[in-house]
XYZ file of N, CA, C and O in Angstrom:
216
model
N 35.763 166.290 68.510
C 35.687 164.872 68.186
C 35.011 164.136 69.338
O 35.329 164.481 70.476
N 34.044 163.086 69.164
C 33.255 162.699 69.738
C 33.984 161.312 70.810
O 34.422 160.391 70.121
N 34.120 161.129 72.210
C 34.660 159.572 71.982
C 34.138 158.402 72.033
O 32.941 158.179 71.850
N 34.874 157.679 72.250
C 34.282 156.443 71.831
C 34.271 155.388 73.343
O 35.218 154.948 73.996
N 33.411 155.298 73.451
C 33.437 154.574 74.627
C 33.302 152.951 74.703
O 32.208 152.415 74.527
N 34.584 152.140 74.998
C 34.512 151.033 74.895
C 34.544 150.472 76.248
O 35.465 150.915 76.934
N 33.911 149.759 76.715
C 33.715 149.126 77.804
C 33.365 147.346 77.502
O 32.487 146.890 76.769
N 34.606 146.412 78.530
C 34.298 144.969 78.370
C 34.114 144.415 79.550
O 34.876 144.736 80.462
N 33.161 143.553 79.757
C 32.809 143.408 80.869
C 33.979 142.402 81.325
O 34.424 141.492 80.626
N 34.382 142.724 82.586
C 35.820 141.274 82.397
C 35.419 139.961 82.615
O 36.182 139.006 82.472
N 34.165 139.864 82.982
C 33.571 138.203 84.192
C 33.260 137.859 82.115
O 33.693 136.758 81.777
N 32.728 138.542 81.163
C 32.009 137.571 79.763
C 33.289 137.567 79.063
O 33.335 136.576 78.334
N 34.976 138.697 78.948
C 36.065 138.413 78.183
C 36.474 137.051 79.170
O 36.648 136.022 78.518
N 36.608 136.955 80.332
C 37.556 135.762 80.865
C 36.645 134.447 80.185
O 37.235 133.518 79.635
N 35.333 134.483 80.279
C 34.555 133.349 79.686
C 34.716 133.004 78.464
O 34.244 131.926 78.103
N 35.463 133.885 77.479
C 35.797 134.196 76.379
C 37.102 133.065 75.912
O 37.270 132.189 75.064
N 37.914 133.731 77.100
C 39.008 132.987 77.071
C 39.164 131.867 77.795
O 40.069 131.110 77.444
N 38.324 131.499 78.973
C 38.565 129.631 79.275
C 38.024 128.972 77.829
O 38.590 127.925 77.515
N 37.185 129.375 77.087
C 36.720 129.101 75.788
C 38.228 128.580 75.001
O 38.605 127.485 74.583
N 38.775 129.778 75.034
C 39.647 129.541 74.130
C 41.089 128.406 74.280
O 41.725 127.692 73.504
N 41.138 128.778 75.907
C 42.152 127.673 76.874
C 41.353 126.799 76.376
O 41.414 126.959 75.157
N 40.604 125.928 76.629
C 39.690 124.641 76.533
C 40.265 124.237 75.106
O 40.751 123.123 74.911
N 40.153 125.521 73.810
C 40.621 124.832 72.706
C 41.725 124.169 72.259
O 41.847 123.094 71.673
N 42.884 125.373 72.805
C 44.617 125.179 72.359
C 45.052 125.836 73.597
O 44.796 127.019 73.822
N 45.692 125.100 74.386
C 46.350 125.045 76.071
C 47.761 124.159 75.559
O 47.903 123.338 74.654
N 48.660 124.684 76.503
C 50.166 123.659 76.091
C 49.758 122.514 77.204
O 49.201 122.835 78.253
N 50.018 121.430 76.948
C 50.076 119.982 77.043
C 50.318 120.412 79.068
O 50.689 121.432 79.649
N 49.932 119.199 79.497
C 49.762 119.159 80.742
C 49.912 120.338 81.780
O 50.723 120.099 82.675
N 49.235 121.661 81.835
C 48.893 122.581 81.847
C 47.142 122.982 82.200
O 46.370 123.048 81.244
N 46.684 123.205 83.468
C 45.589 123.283 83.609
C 44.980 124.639 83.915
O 45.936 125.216 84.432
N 44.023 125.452 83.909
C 43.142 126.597 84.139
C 42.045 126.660 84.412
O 41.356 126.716 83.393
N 41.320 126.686 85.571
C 40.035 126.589 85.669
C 39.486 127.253 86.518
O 39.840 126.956 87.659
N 38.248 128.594 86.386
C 38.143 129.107 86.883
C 37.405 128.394 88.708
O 36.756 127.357 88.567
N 37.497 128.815 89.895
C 37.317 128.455 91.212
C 36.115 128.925 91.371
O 35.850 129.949 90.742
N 34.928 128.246 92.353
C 33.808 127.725 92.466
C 33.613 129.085 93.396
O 34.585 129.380 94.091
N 32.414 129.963 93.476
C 31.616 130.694 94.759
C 31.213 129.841 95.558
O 31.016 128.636 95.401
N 31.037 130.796 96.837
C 30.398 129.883 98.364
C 28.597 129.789 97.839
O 27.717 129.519 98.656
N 28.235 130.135 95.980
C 26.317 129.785 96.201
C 26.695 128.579 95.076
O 25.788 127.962 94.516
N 27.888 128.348 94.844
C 28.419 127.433 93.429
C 28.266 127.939 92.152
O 27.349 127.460 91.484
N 28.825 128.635 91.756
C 28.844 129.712 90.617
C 30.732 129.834 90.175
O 31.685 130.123 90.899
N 30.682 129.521 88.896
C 31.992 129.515 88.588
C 32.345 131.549 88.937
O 31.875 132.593 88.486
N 33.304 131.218 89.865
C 33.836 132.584 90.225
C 35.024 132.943 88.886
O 36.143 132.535 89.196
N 34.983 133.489 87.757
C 35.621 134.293 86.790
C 36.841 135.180 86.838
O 37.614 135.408 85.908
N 36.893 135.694 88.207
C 37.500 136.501 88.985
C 38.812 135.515 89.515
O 39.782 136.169 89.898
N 38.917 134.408 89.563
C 39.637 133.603 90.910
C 39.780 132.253 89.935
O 38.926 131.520 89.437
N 41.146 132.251 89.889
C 41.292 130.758 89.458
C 42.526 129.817 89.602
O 43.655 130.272 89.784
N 42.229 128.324 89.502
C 43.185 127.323 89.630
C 43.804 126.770 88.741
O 43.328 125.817 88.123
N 44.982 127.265 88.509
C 46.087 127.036 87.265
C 47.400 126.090 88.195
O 47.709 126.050 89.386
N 47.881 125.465 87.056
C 49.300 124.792 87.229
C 49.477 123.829 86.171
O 49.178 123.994 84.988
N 50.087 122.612 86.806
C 50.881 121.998 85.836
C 50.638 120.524 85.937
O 51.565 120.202 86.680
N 50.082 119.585 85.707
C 49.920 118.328 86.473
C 50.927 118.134 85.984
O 51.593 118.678 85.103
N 51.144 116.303 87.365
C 52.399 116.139 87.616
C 51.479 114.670 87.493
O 50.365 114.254 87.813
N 52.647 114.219 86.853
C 52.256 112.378 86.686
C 53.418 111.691 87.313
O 54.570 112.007 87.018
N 53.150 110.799 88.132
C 54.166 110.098 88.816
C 54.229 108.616 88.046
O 55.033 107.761 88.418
């Protein structure tokens, strides 16, 4: 039997999914992937939490 070779690149699935965060995210709740030192959204590295409203 022959296999099957599936390979995903992870930097175009995570782009996949801020896609999908951007659509339906729970309410004051943030995700965004963190900036490279040439300014390139780094995919790899990101800034999540919770805003806080005073």
């Amino acid at each position: 039997m022959a296999s099957v070779d599936i390979r995903v690149d992870a930097r175009q699935r995570l782009i996949e999914e801020l896609k999908a965060w951007k659509a339906n995210h729970p309410k004051d709740f943030f995700a965004k992937p963190c900036k490279s030192e040439n300014g390139t959204m780094d995919m790899l590295n990101w800034k999540c939490g919770k805003v806080t409203i005073k």
